[in-house]
Short mmCIF file of C-alpha atoms and ligand atoms in Angstrom, two decimals:
data_model
loop_
_atom_site.label_atom_id
_atom_site.label_comp_id
_atom_site.label_asym_id
_atom_site.label_seq_id
_atom_site.Cartn_x
_atom_site.Cartn_y
_atom_site.Cartn_z
CA MET A 1 -2.44 -9.79 38.35
CA ARG A 2 -1.98 -12.82 36.13
CA LYS A 3 -0.53 -12.33 32.68
CA TYR A 4 -2.79 -12.84 29.71
CA THR A 5 -2.20 -13.83 26.11
CA THR A 6 -4.20 -11.90 23.51
CA VAL A 7 -5.88 -14.01 20.84
CA ILE A 8 -6.92 -12.22 17.66
CA GLY A 9 -8.74 -13.23 14.52
CA LEU A 10 -9.35 -10.68 11.78
CA GLU A 11 -11.92 -10.07 9.09
CA ILE A 12 -10.46 -7.80 6.46
CA HIS A 13 -12.87 -6.22 3.98
CA ALA A 14 -11.28 -5.03 0.75
CA GLU A 15 -13.14 -3.28 -2.07
CA LEU A 16 -12.19 -4.66 -5.47
CA LEU A 17 -10.68 -2.60 -8.28
CA THR A 18 -13.41 -3.29 -10.84
CA GLU A 19 -14.74 -0.73 -13.33
CA THR A 20 -18.34 -1.46 -12.39
CA LYS A 21 -20.28 -2.74 -9.40
CA ILE A 22 -20.80 -6.42 -8.64
CA PHE A 23 -24.38 -6.94 -9.85
CA CYS A 24 -25.07 -3.94 -12.13
CA ALA A 25 -23.34 -1.66 -14.63
CA CYS A 26 -22.98 1.33 -12.28
CA LYS A 27 -19.48 2.77 -11.99
CA ASN A 28 -17.33 1.66 -9.04
CA THR A 29 -15.71 4.95 -8.07
CA PHE A 30 -14.88 6.90 -4.95
CA GLY A 31 -15.64 10.55 -4.33
CA ASP A 32 -18.42 11.11 -6.91
CA ALA A 33 -21.49 13.23 -6.10
CA GLU A 34 -23.78 11.43 -3.66
CA ASN A 35 -26.18 8.92 -5.21
CA SER A 36 -24.90 9.68 -8.73
CA SER A 37 -23.83 6.10 -9.43
CA CYS A 38 -26.95 4.11 -8.65
CA CYS A 39 -29.61 2.11 -10.50
CA PRO A 40 -32.66 -0.02 -9.67
CA VAL A 41 -30.42 -3.04 -8.97
CA CYS A 42 -28.03 -1.50 -6.46
CA ILE A 43 -30.74 0.42 -4.60
CA GLY A 44 -32.82 -2.74 -4.48
CA LEU A 45 -36.00 -1.74 -6.32
CA PRO A 46 -38.50 -4.60 -6.57
CA GLY A 47 -38.12 -6.66 -9.71
CA ALA A 48 -34.58 -5.52 -10.54
CA LEU A 49 -32.38 -8.52 -11.22
CA PRO A 50 -28.66 -8.82 -10.48
CA VAL A 51 -26.10 -10.05 -13.03
CA ILE A 52 -22.71 -11.16 -11.71
CA ASN A 53 -19.66 -9.12 -12.74
CA HIS A 54 -17.11 -11.77 -13.70
CA ARG A 55 -14.20 -9.40 -13.16
CA ALA A 56 -15.08 -9.37 -9.44
CA VAL A 57 -14.91 -13.17 -9.40
CA GLU A 58 -11.53 -13.10 -11.20
CA LEU A 59 -10.09 -10.62 -8.71
CA THR A 60 -11.31 -12.73 -5.78
CA VAL A 61 -9.62 -15.78 -7.30
CA ALA A 62 -6.47 -13.65 -7.83
CA ALA A 63 -6.53 -12.76 -4.11
CA GLY A 64 -6.98 -16.43 -3.23
CA LEU A 65 -4.05 -17.49 -5.42
CA SER A 66 -1.86 -14.77 -3.86
CA PHE A 67 -2.51 -16.18 -0.39
CA GLY A 68 -2.18 -19.84 -1.38
CA CYS A 69 -5.89 -20.62 -0.95
CA GLU A 70 -7.70 -23.52 -2.52
CA ILE A 71 -10.02 -22.15 -5.22
CA SER A 72 -13.56 -23.53 -5.22
CA ARG A 73 -14.69 -24.94 -8.56
CA TYR A 74 -18.36 -24.48 -7.68
CA THR A 75 -19.69 -21.52 -5.76
CA VAL A 76 -23.11 -20.15 -4.81
CA TRP A 77 -24.55 -16.93 -3.45
CA ASP A 78 -26.47 -16.47 -0.24
CA ARG A 79 -28.74 -13.78 1.06
CA LYS A 80 -27.79 -12.39 4.45
CA ASN A 81 -30.95 -10.78 5.79
CA TYR A 82 -30.92 -7.78 8.06
CA PHE A 83 -32.39 -4.33 8.13
CA TYR A 84 -30.29 -1.19 8.16
CA PRO A 85 -30.84 2.06 6.23
CA ASP A 86 -27.62 1.65 4.21
CA LEU A 87 -28.92 -1.68 2.86
CA ALA A 88 -31.96 -0.74 0.78
CA LYS A 89 -33.13 -4.25 -0.15
CA ALA A 90 -32.77 -5.50 3.44
CA TYR A 91 -30.42 -8.32 2.45
CA GLN A 92 -26.81 -8.48 1.38
CA ILE A 93 -25.72 -10.93 -1.30
CA SER A 94 -22.77 -12.79 0.18
CA GLN A 95 -21.26 -16.28 0.37
CA LEU A 96 -21.72 -18.31 3.52
CA TYR A 97 -21.87 -21.93 2.44
CA ALA A 98 -19.51 -22.05 -0.54
CA PRO A 99 -16.87 -19.30 -0.41
CA LEU A 100 -14.68 -18.81 -3.48
CA CYS A 101 -11.38 -19.36 -1.64
CA ILE A 102 -10.61 -21.71 1.21
CA GLY A 103 -7.54 -21.94 3.51
CA GLY A 104 -4.21 -20.33 2.65
CA GLY A 105 -2.22 -18.01 4.86
CA VAL A 106 0.32 -15.26 5.32
CA THR A 107 3.71 -15.45 7.04
CA VAL A 108 4.37 -12.61 9.47
CA GLY A 109 7.64 -12.41 11.37
CA GLY A 110 8.30 -16.10 10.70
CA ARG A 111 4.85 -17.25 11.93
CA PHE A 112 2.29 -18.67 9.52
CA ILE A 113 -1.13 -17.10 10.09
CA ARG A 114 -3.84 -19.30 8.62
CA LEU A 115 -6.73 -17.96 6.59
CA ASN A 116 -10.09 -19.61 6.98
CA ARG A 117 -11.63 -18.32 3.75
CA ILE A 118 -12.06 -15.45 1.34
CA HIS A 119 -15.55 -14.79 0.06
CA LEU A 120 -17.09 -12.26 -2.29
CA GLU A 121 -20.02 -10.03 -1.38
CA GLU A 122 -21.53 -6.62 -2.05
CA ASP A 123 -20.76 -3.51 -0.02
CA ALA A 124 -23.56 -1.50 1.59
CA GLY A 125 -24.21 2.22 1.17
CA LYS A 126 -22.74 4.84 3.42
CA LEU A 127 -24.46 6.82 6.16
CA ILE A 128 -23.27 10.40 6.45
CA HIS A 129 -23.98 11.85 9.87
CA SER A 130 -24.22 15.61 10.15
CA ARG A 131 -25.89 18.17 12.37
CA GLY A 132 -28.92 18.39 10.14
CA GLY A 133 -29.52 14.63 10.35
CA VAL A 134 -28.35 11.55 8.50
CA LYS A 135 -27.88 11.29 4.75
CA ILE A 136 -27.47 8.05 2.81
CA ASP A 137 -25.13 7.70 -0.14
CA TYR A 138 -25.82 4.56 -2.17
CA ASN A 139 -22.81 4.98 -4.49
CA ARG A 140 -21.01 2.36 -2.41
CA ALA A 141 -23.97 -0.04 -2.42
CA GLY A 142 -23.08 -2.96 -4.66
CA VAL A 143 -19.36 -2.26 -4.81
CA PRO A 144 -17.65 -5.67 -4.87
CA LEU A 145 -16.03 -6.53 -1.58
CA ILE A 146 -13.97 -9.48 -0.45
CA GLU A 147 -13.87 -10.59 3.14
CA ILE A 148 -10.63 -12.24 4.22
CA VAL A 149 -11.22 -14.23 7.39
CA THR A 150 -8.31 -15.52 9.48
CA GLU A 151 -8.15 -18.25 12.07
CA PRO A 152 -7.53 -16.92 15.62
CA ASP A 153 -3.76 -17.22 15.12
CA LEU A 154 -2.58 -13.68 15.86
CA ARG A 155 -1.15 -13.06 19.31
CA SER A 156 -0.50 -9.33 19.66
CA ALA A 157 -1.71 -5.96 18.41
CA GLU A 158 1.65 -5.41 16.64
CA GLU A 159 1.40 -8.76 14.89
CA ALA A 160 -2.17 -7.99 13.78
CA THR A 161 -1.06 -4.61 12.40
CA GLU A 162 1.86 -6.19 10.54
CA PHE A 163 -0.48 -8.86 9.19
CA VAL A 164 -2.92 -6.29 7.79
CA GLU A 165 -0.04 -4.41 6.16
CA ARG A 166 1.19 -7.65 4.50
CA VAL A 167 -2.31 -8.43 3.26
CA ARG A 168 -2.80 -4.88 1.99
CA ARG A 169 0.50 -4.94 0.11
CA THR A 170 -0.25 -8.30 -1.49
CA LEU A 171 -3.71 -7.13 -2.62
CA VAL A 172 -2.27 -3.96 -4.15
CA TYR A 173 0.48 -5.86 -5.99
CA ALA A 174 -2.05 -8.34 -7.33
CA GLY A 175 -4.19 -5.45 -8.62
CA VAL A 176 -7.11 -6.70 -6.50
CA SER A 177 -7.68 -3.58 -4.38
CA ASP A 178 -6.16 -0.12 -3.99
CA GLY A 179 -5.89 -0.82 -0.24
CA LYS A 180 -6.66 2.77 0.73
CA MET A 181 -7.75 2.60 4.35
CA GLU A 182 -8.33 6.36 4.43
CA GLN A 183 -10.98 5.98 1.70
CA GLY A 184 -12.54 2.92 3.28
CA SER A 185 -11.33 0.50 0.57
CA LEU A 186 -9.82 -1.59 3.36
CA ARG A 187 -11.62 -2.04 6.67
CA VAL A 188 -10.87 -4.36 9.54
CA ASP A 189 -13.00 -6.13 12.13
CA ALA A 190 -11.00 -7.65 14.99
CA ASN A 191 -12.18 -10.55 17.13
CA VAL A 192 -10.33 -10.29 20.42
CA SER A 193 -10.18 -12.56 23.46
CA VAL A 194 -7.69 -13.19 26.23
CA MET A 195 -6.51 -16.33 28.06
CA PRO A 196 -4.18 -16.67 31.05
CA GLU A 197 -0.58 -17.23 29.90
CA GLY A 198 0.34 -20.91 29.75
CA THR A 199 -3.24 -22.07 29.12
CA ASP A 200 -4.70 -22.94 25.74
CA VAL A 201 -8.45 -22.52 26.18
CA TYR A 202 -9.74 -19.49 24.34
CA GLY A 203 -11.75 -16.96 26.31
CA THR A 204 -15.00 -15.35 25.18
CA ARG A 205 -14.39 -12.99 22.31
CA THR A 206 -15.70 -9.60 21.37
CA GLU A 207 -15.71 -8.15 17.90
CA ILE A 208 -14.48 -4.61 17.22
CA LYS A 209 -16.15 -3.35 14.03
CA ASN A 210 -14.86 -1.23 11.15
CA ILE A 211 -11.39 -0.15 12.19
CA ASN A 212 -10.12 2.12 9.43
CA SER A 213 -6.46 2.91 10.11
CA PHE A 214 -3.29 1.01 11.02
CA ARG A 215 -2.82 3.09 14.14
CA PHE A 216 -6.34 2.31 15.33
CA ILE A 217 -5.95 -1.45 14.76
CA LYS A 218 -3.12 -1.43 17.28
CA SER A 219 -4.72 0.85 19.86
CA ALA A 220 -8.19 -0.74 19.62
CA ILE A 221 -6.83 -4.27 20.18
CA GLU A 222 -4.55 -3.15 23.00
CA PHE A 223 -7.40 -1.37 24.77
CA GLU A 224 -9.78 -4.29 24.35
CA ALA A 225 -7.26 -6.91 25.59
CA ALA A 226 -6.50 -4.80 28.68
CA ARG A 227 -10.21 -4.23 29.34
CA GLN A 228 -10.95 -7.97 29.17
CA SER A 229 -8.04 -9.07 31.38
CA GLU A 230 -8.87 -6.45 34.02
CA LEU A 231 -12.52 -7.52 33.92
CA ILE A 232 -11.60 -11.18 34.46
CA GLU A 233 -9.14 -10.32 37.25
CA SER A 234 -11.80 -8.34 39.08
CA GLY A 235 -14.12 -11.36 38.99
CA GLY A 236 -16.18 -10.27 35.99
CA ARG A 237 -17.05 -12.14 32.83
CA VAL A 238 -16.50 -11.11 29.20
CA VAL A 239 -19.75 -11.00 27.23
CA GLN A 240 -19.82 -11.97 23.56
CA GLU A 241 -20.74 -8.74 21.83
CA THR A 242 -19.96 -6.32 19.05
CA ARG A 243 -18.03 -3.23 20.07
CA ARG A 244 -17.17 0.05 18.47
CA TYR A 245 -13.77 1.74 18.75
CA ASP A 246 -13.93 5.43 19.56
CA GLU A 247 -10.98 7.19 17.99
CA ALA A 248 -11.18 10.27 20.21
CA SER A 249 -11.09 8.47 23.57
CA GLY A 250 -9.10 5.42 22.41
CA GLU A 251 -11.69 3.13 24.05
CA THR A 252 -14.12 0.48 22.81
CA PHE A 253 -17.84 0.64 23.59
CA SER A 254 -20.57 -1.97 23.47
CA MET A 255 -22.81 -1.68 20.38
CA ARG A 256 -24.97 -4.79 20.48
CA SER A 257 -24.87 -8.40 21.54
CA LYS A 258 -22.99 -10.52 19.04
CA GLU A 259 -25.16 -12.09 16.40
CA ASP A 260 -24.65 -15.60 15.03
CA ALA A 261 -25.02 -16.77 11.45
CA HIS A 262 -28.54 -18.14 12.10
CA ASP A 263 -29.70 -14.66 13.16
CA TYR A 264 -29.30 -13.61 9.53
CA ARG A 265 -31.53 -16.35 8.09
CA TYR A 266 -29.08 -17.05 5.29
CA PHE A 267 -30.55 -18.79 2.27
CA PRO A 268 -29.40 -19.35 -1.33
CA ASP A 269 -30.13 -16.34 -3.53
CA PRO A 270 -32.66 -17.48 -6.15
CA ASP A 271 -31.76 -14.66 -8.58
CA ILE A 272 -28.18 -15.70 -9.31
CA LEU A 273 -27.02 -18.98 -10.77
CA PRO A 274 -24.26 -21.00 -9.10
CA LEU A 275 -20.88 -20.34 -10.67
CA ILE A 276 -18.62 -23.03 -12.12
CA ILE A 277 -14.91 -22.25 -12.24
CA THR A 278 -12.74 -24.45 -14.43
CA ASP A 279 -9.04 -25.33 -14.09
CA ALA A 280 -8.45 -23.30 -17.25
CA ASP A 281 -10.09 -20.24 -15.61
CA VAL A 282 -7.79 -20.55 -12.59
CA GLU A 283 -4.70 -21.05 -14.76
CA LYS A 284 -5.55 -18.01 -16.84
CA ILE A 285 -5.91 -15.82 -13.73
CA ALA A 286 -2.68 -17.23 -12.24
CA SER A 287 -0.72 -16.48 -15.41
CA GLY A 288 -1.96 -12.89 -15.42
CA LEU A 289 -0.82 -12.20 -11.86
CA ASP A 290 1.96 -9.67 -11.28
CA GLU A 291 5.05 -10.83 -9.37
CA SER A 292 4.19 -10.91 -5.65
CA PRO A 293 6.00 -8.61 -3.19
CA GLU A 294 7.62 -11.65 -1.54
CA LYS A 295 9.10 -12.81 -4.85
CA ARG A 296 10.28 -9.30 -5.62
CA LEU A 297 11.92 -9.13 -2.20
CA ASN A 298 13.94 -12.25 -2.99
CA ARG A 299 14.90 -10.90 -6.39
CA TYR A 300 16.01 -7.56 -4.93
CA ALA A 301 18.06 -9.29 -2.23
CA GLY A 302 19.84 -11.11 -5.08
CA TYR A 303 20.84 -7.70 -6.46
CA GLY A 304 22.83 -7.04 -3.29
CA ILE A 305 20.40 -4.39 -2.04
CA SER A 306 20.10 -3.97 1.75
CA ALA A 307 16.98 -5.28 3.50
CA ILE A 308 15.93 -1.75 4.50
CA ASP A 309 16.26 -0.48 0.92
CA CYS A 310 14.24 -3.47 -0.36
CA GLU A 311 11.40 -2.62 2.03
CA THR A 312 11.59 1.07 1.11
CA VAL A 313 11.19 0.32 -2.59
CA LEU A 314 8.53 -2.36 -2.06
CA ALA A 315 6.37 -0.26 0.26
CA ASN A 316 4.72 1.31 -2.76
CA LYS A 317 4.06 -0.66 -5.94
CA ILE A 318 4.36 2.48 -8.09
CA ILE A 319 7.91 2.97 -6.80
CA ALA A 320 8.78 -0.74 -7.11
CA ASP A 321 7.52 -0.86 -10.71
CA PHE A 322 9.53 2.26 -11.53
CA PHE A 323 12.65 0.77 -9.93
CA ASP A 324 12.20 -2.41 -12.00
CA ALA A 325 11.87 -0.35 -15.18
CA VAL A 326 15.07 1.57 -14.36
CA VAL A 327 16.98 -1.67 -13.77
CA ALA A 328 15.53 -3.17 -16.96
CA GLY A 329 16.80 -0.06 -18.76
CA GLY A 330 20.40 -0.99 -17.96
CA ILE A 331 21.12 0.88 -14.72
CA GLU A 332 22.99 -1.13 -12.06
CA PRO A 333 20.47 -2.09 -9.30
CA THR A 334 22.50 -0.50 -6.50
CA GLU A 335 22.83 2.73 -8.49
CA ALA A 336 19.13 2.56 -9.41
CA VAL A 337 18.00 2.06 -5.81
CA ASN A 338 20.00 5.07 -4.63
CA ALA A 339 18.63 7.27 -7.36
CA VAL A 340 15.02 6.12 -6.86
CA LYS A 341 15.27 6.39 -3.08
CA GLY A 342 16.98 9.78 -3.26
CA GLU A 343 15.89 11.93 -6.15
CA LEU A 344 12.57 10.30 -7.04
CA MET A 345 11.12 9.46 -3.62
CA ARG A 346 11.97 12.91 -2.30
CA CYS A 347 9.55 14.32 -4.89
CA PHE A 348 6.99 11.50 -4.51
CA ASN A 349 6.77 11.95 -0.75
CA ALA A 350 6.24 15.69 -1.19
CA ALA A 351 3.58 15.23 -3.90
CA GLU A 352 -0.11 15.43 -3.06
CA ASN A 353 -1.23 13.01 -5.73
CA LYS A 354 0.28 9.58 -5.13
CA ASP A 355 -1.64 7.71 -7.82
CA GLY A 356 1.20 7.79 -10.30
CA LEU A 357 4.55 9.28 -11.28
CA PRO A 358 4.83 12.21 -13.69
CA VAL A 359 8.43 11.24 -14.56
CA SER A 360 8.99 8.51 -17.15
CA ALA A 361 11.48 5.74 -16.46
CA GLU A 362 13.02 6.47 -19.89
CA ASP A 363 13.87 10.05 -18.92
CA PHE A 364 15.14 8.94 -15.51
CA ILE A 365 17.44 6.35 -17.13
CA LYS A 366 18.61 8.86 -19.71
CA GLY A 367 19.42 11.34 -16.91
CA LEU A 368 21.44 8.76 -14.99
CA LYS A 369 23.37 7.86 -18.13
CA LEU A 370 24.15 11.56 -18.71
CA VAL A 371 25.53 11.72 -15.15
CA ALA A 372 27.73 8.70 -15.84
CA GLU A 373 28.99 10.38 -19.03
CA GLN A 374 29.58 13.56 -17.02
CA LYS A 375 27.28 15.49 -19.35
CA ILE A 376 25.25 16.64 -16.35
CA SER A 377 26.29 16.79 -12.71
CA ARG A 378 24.70 14.74 -9.94
CA ASN A 379 23.16 17.92 -8.57
CA GLY A 380 21.98 18.80 -12.08
CA PHE A 381 20.25 15.40 -12.22
CA LYS A 382 18.58 15.97 -8.88
CA GLU A 383 17.39 19.36 -10.06
CA SER A 384 16.09 18.00 -13.36
CA VAL A 385 14.08 15.23 -11.62
CA ASN A 386 12.52 17.88 -9.43
CA HIS A 387 11.54 20.02 -12.43
CA MET A 388 10.28 17.02 -14.42
CA PHE A 389 8.20 15.87 -11.45
CA PHE A 390 6.54 19.10 -10.41
CA GLU A 391 6.41 20.88 -13.78
CA ARG A 392 5.52 17.74 -15.73
CA LYS A 393 8.11 18.36 -18.42
CA SER A 394 10.40 16.01 -20.31
CA LEU A 395 14.09 15.68 -19.50
CA ASP A 396 15.11 17.42 -22.73
CA ALA A 397 12.83 20.38 -22.02
CA VAL A 398 14.16 20.71 -18.46
CA LEU A 399 17.84 20.45 -19.45
CA GLU A 400 17.30 23.14 -22.07
CA GLU A 401 15.23 25.48 -19.88
CA TYR A 402 17.47 25.32 -16.82
CA LYS A 403 20.77 25.01 -18.75
CA LEU A 404 21.82 21.90 -16.88
CA VAL A 405 24.03 20.37 -19.58
CA ILE A 406 27.71 20.81 -18.85
CA LYS A 407 29.11 23.16 -21.53
CA GLU A 408 32.84 22.48 -21.16
CA ASP A 409 33.82 26.07 -22.04
CA ARG A 410 37.61 25.85 -21.91
CA GLY A 411 38.10 29.61 -21.40
CA LEU A 412 35.71 29.56 -18.43
CA ILE A 413 37.48 26.56 -16.88
CA ASP A 414 40.96 28.07 -17.31
CA GLY A 415 39.73 31.33 -15.75
CA ALA A 416 38.21 29.55 -12.73
CA VAL A 417 41.32 27.43 -12.17
CA ALA A 418 43.61 30.47 -12.35
CA ALA A 419 41.40 32.43 -9.95
CA VAL A 420 41.27 29.60 -7.38
CA ILE A 421 45.06 29.14 -7.48
CA ALA A 422 45.64 32.88 -7.11
CA GLU A 423 43.29 33.06 -4.09
CA ASN A 424 44.98 30.22 -2.23
CA PRO A 425 48.72 30.80 -1.96
CA LYS A 426 48.97 28.81 1.27
CA ALA A 427 47.30 25.75 -0.21
CA LEU A 428 49.48 26.08 -3.28
CA ARG A 429 52.60 25.95 -1.07
CA GLN A 430 51.28 22.83 0.67
CA TYR A 431 50.66 21.21 -2.72
CA LYS A 432 54.16 22.08 -3.89
CA ASP A 433 55.54 20.60 -0.65
CA GLY A 434 53.96 17.29 -1.68
CA ASP A 435 50.63 17.42 0.20
CA GLN A 436 48.35 15.59 -2.27
CA LYS A 437 45.25 15.94 -0.10
CA VAL A 438 45.01 19.65 -0.83
CA PHE A 439 44.30 18.79 -4.48
CA GLY A 440 40.78 17.78 -3.50
CA TYR A 441 40.27 21.17 -1.91
CA PHE A 442 41.29 22.90 -5.15
CA VAL A 443 38.91 20.70 -7.16
CA GLY A 444 36.05 21.54 -4.78
CA GLN A 445 36.72 25.28 -5.07
CA CYS A 446 36.83 25.16 -8.89
CA ALA A 447 33.63 23.06 -9.06
CA ARG A 448 31.86 25.56 -6.82
CA LEU A 449 32.92 28.42 -9.06
CA LEU A 450 31.96 26.60 -12.26
CA LYS A 451 28.58 25.42 -10.91
CA GLY A 452 28.29 22.36 -13.14
CA ALA A 453 29.62 24.09 -16.27
CA ALA A 454 32.48 21.59 -16.56
CA GLN A 455 32.99 17.85 -16.14
CA MET A 456 34.84 16.76 -13.03
CA SER A 457 37.49 14.97 -15.09
CA THR A 458 38.18 18.14 -17.10
CA ILE A 459 38.48 20.26 -13.95
CA GLN A 460 40.93 17.74 -12.49
CA ALA A 461 43.06 17.60 -15.64
CA VAL A 462 43.20 21.38 -16.16
CA LEU A 463 43.86 21.98 -12.47
CA LYS A 464 46.66 19.43 -12.30
CA GLU A 465 48.40 20.98 -15.27
CA ALA A 466 48.02 24.50 -13.88
CA LEU A 467 49.22 23.54 -10.39
CA ASP A 468 52.28 21.80 -11.75
CA LYS A 469 53.14 24.89 -13.80
CA ALA A 470 52.43 27.38 -11.02
ZN1 ZN B 501 -26.39 -0.02 -9.96
#
């Protein structure tokens, strides 16, 4: 069998983080009671008129700037006509002829993957299939959605997966989308074709619709590329069509023949005025953008943090923002990364709610400074972060409640030191014979007995004095 190269182009749909929907004042939320966030506009009642939500336009421009796109200064809206029960007015307001963002790209593993465009449109409602029949929830109808369309530059399922992760991360950092694939905020359509290795003529492509997890992107593309190359090898021909990925079987199935733009009878929407975007508008949006993950990566590398640690911190913006706050609070970056990676992320990974952190950076910094001053032990710090995180208490409250501050009770320390020396005559002899290494053993035994009730430096000093006298 000949070898084949896989050619992939993606369409990534990302819901925007606006307060309200794109053409009405309904709330843009996830998980509310079915059809509780709807109005005549978003369910398409006759005579209801749409009004553009400018925040959605700003976020689309922010996405475009993050990917180095050219921002259109004049944009219009088109009606894409088709009938489906989740689309009550039988057309979707989208942008075919004048998308908001043009060009741009994302570098993945050293290769530049070109974007064709990013346009803004409205999401459709959601069909809920159950045994009793099909229900329709229109809460999602009219949620602002951007579609990021790539050129067919991706060459493997892994590369496509990595690309989507990069795009997701950039959108989250720019505050454009929450990027939650499990809630459908980010959905991927993959256009896949194959061509014999060494040739450069693209084969016929199929489109796999609505892939909703990173794992499925990889397996769906791999299955489809293998299916096409086997088909060609056995003398068959790939048909241009839309396919569905079945998660249970790991296979793709034909849904319908692929439609072209003219099938949708696009025409300019007469209800919405064209939009003019000025240089000042673009500059304002650019100046409000948070530092991109790529820029943060460079900054972190300058701190002397390992590449793996940089990726660990950057993988979640909540963690990265917290890390930045800890460094800004005067903690050495290498110390901060260890503490964030260790104490904080242990709790974060175990937490159910990952929408925020219940520990303030101020308390975290204060705790680390107390460790440096030997007022609490490292273990005491770890314990206090755990209590702060899961009991939602302040550092002061936790230190008080769990008695984590080192007391430095001299009588207690003297007693522990005497007891440890008395219990270890053999080690004492070794020490007296000049074996310095055994000192560490004594320190460890005393620390265990004192359980954080004394500073390390005090234990060492008292112990040294006692050993020399013994
Ligand atoms: Zn509405």
